[in-house]
Short mmCIF file of C-alpha atoms in Angstrom, two decimals:
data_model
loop_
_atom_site.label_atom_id
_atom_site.label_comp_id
_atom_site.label_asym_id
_atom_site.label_seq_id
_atom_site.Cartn_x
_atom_site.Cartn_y
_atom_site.Cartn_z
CA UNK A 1 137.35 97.57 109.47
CA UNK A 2 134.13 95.79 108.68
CA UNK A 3 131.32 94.89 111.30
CA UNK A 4 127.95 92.48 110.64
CA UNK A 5 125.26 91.71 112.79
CA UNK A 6 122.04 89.05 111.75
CA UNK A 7 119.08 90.10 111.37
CA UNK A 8 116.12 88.01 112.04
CA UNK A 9 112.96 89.13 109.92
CA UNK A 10 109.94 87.98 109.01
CA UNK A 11 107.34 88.89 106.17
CA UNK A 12 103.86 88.74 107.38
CA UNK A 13 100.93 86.85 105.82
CA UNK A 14 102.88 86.04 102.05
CA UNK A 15 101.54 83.36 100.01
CA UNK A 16 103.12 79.85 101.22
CA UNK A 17 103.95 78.63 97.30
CA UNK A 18 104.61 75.64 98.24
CA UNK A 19 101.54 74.67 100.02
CA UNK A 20 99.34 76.05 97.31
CA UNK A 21 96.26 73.73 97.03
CA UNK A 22 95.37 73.07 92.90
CA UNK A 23 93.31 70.20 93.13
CA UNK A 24 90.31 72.31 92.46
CA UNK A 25 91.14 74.49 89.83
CA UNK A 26 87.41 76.30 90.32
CA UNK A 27 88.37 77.18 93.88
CA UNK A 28 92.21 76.87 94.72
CA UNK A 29 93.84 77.31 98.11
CA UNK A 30 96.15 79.72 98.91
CA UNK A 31 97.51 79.76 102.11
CA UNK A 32 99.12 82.37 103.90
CA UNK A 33 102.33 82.50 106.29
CA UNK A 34 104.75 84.38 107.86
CA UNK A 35 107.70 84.42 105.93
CA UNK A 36 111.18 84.20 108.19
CA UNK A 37 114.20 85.55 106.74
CA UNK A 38 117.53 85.86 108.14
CA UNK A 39 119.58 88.54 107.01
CA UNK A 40 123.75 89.21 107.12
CA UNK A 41 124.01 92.92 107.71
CA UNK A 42 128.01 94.11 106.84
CA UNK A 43 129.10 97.28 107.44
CA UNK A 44 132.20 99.66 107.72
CA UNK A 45 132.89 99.44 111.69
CA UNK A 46 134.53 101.36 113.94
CA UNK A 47 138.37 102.02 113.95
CA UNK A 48 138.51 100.25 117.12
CA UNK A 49 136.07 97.99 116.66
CA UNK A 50 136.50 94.21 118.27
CA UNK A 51 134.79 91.41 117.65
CA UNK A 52 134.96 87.56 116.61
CA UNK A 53 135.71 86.90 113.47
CA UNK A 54 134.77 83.51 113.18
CA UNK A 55 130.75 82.91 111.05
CA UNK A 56 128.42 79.63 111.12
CA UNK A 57 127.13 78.53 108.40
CA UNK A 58 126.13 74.90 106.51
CA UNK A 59 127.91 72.81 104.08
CA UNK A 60 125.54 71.96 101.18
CA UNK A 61 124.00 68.77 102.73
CA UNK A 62 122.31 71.07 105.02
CA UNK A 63 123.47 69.30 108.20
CA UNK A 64 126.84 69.77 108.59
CA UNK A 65 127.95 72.97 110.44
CA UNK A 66 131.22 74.41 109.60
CA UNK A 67 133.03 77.88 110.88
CA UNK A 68 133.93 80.24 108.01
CA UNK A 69 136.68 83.20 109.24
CA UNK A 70 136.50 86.44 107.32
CA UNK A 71 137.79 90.10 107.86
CA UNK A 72 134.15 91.35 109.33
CA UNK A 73 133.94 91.44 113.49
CA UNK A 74 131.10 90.36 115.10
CA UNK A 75 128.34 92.97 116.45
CA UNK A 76 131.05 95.17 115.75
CA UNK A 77 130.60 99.10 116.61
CA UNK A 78 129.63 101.21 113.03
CA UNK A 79 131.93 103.68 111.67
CA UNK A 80 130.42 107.12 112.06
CA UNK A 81 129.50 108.39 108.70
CA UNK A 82 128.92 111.87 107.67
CA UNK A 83 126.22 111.07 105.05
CA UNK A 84 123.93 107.67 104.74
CA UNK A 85 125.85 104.99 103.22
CA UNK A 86 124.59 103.54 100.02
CA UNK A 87 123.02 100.12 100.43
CA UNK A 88 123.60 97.17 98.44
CA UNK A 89 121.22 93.43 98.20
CA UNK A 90 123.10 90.22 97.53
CA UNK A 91 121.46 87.57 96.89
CA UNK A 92 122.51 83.77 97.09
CA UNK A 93 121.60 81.04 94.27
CA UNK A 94 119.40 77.91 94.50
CA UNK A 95 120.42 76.56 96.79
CA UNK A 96 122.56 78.54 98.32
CA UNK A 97 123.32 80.68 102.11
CA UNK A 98 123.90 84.11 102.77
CA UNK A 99 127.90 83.37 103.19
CA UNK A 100 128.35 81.89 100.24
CA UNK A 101 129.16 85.98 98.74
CA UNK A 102 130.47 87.05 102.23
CA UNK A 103 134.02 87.93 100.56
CA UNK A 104 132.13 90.14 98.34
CA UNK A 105 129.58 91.84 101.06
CA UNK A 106 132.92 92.42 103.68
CA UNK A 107 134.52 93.97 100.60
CA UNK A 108 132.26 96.02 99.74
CA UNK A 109 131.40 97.52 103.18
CA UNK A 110 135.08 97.97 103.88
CA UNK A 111 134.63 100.50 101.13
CA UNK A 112 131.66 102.06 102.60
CA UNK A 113 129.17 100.32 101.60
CA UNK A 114 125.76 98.86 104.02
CA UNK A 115 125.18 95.19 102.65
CA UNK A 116 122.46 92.62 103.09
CA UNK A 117 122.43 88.96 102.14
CA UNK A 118 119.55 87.03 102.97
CA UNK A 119 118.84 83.36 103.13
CA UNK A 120 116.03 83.02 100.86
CA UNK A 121 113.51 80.66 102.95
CA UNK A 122 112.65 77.51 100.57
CA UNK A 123 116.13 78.14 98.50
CA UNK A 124 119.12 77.34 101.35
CA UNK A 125 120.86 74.32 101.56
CA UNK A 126 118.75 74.07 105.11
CA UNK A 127 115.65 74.69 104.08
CA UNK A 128 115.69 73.57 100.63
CA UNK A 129 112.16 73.27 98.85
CA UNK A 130 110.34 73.49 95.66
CA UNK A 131 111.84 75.69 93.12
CA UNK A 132 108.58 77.63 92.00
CA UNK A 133 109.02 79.31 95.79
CA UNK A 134 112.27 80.64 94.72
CA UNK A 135 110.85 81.99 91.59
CA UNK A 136 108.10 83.76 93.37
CA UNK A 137 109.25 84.71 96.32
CA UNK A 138 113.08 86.20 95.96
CA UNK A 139 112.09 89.29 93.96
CA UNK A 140 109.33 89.69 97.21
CA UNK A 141 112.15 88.94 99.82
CA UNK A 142 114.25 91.68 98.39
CA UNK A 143 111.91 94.37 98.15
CA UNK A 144 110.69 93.47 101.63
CA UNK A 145 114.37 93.79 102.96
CA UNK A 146 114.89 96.80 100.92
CA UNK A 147 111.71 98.70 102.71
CA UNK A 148 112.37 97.05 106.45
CA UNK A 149 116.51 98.45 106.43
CA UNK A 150 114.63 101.83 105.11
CA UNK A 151 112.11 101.25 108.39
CA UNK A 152 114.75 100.12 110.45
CA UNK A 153 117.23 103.18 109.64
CA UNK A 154 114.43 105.43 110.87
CA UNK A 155 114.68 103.87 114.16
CA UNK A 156 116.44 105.67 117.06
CA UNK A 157 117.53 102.37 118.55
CA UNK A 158 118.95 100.79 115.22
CA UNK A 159 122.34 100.36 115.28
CA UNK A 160 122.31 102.07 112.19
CA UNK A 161 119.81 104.38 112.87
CA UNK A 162 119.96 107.15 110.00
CA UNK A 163 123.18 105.68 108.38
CA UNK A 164 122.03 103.92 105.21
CA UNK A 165 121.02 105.26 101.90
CA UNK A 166 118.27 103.02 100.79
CA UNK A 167 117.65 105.05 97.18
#
């Protein structure tokens, strides 16, 4: 059984590419913002876990909302694990969403795997934007994701709280 749960981060005070002012080469601008990045978590669940199975997600005009059904529950209860399960990163192309490799993060935490898949701000079909933010900024999502699931797992009241192997 596989569970997933969204996570709703956010990357303080990164470089806003996009906004990046250059018409003074002697003294350019470079702005700073909070980054938001929502993150599918999967994860082996509980042998009696329940939950829907039913995801949201958005066509590639951005606008229209569709329901995707998979084999992962909803907020599902975690498997207990005798050792931290290794953690995997998946990330989506230009543009893209975080479903669009769901098959492969629900089958890859059905075989004991944790898996994140983020929607790269700038680079979904939603929030589309220029393409030197992608370039910059999804080797800086991951690692952020990387070290907040290594925060987060340290956390009594994580879900998954000592359960993933982050190395």
């Amino acid at each position: 059984k596989v569970g997933v749960r969204t996570l709703e981060l956010v990357n303080p005070n990164q470089i806003d590419v996009v906004n990046i002012d250059t018409t003074n080469p002697d003294t350019p601008s470079f702005p700073k913002y909070d980054r938001p990045l929502t993150v599918e978590l999967w994860y082996p669940a509980a042998e009696d876990a329940k939950g829907s199975q039913i995801q949201t997600t958005y066509l590639r005009d951005g606008k229209t909302e569709v329901e995707i059904v998979g084999k992962a529950m909803r907020d599902a209860a975690p498997a207990k694990s005798s050792k931290p399960l290794p953690f995997v990163i998946i990330s989506h192309g230009y543009p893209g969403n975080r479903y669009l490799l769901s098959h492969l993060g629900e089958n890859l935490a059905s075989k004991g795997y944790v898996v994140a898949s983020i929607d790269h701000t700038d680079s979904t079909y939603r929030t589309l934007g220029a393409f030197k933010s992608t370039l910059i900024n999804r080797p800086l999502d991951q690692g952020f994701v990387l070290d907040e699931i290594e925060r987060l797992n340290k956390i009594s009241g994580f879900f998954l709280h000592n359960a993933v192997d982050t190395q």
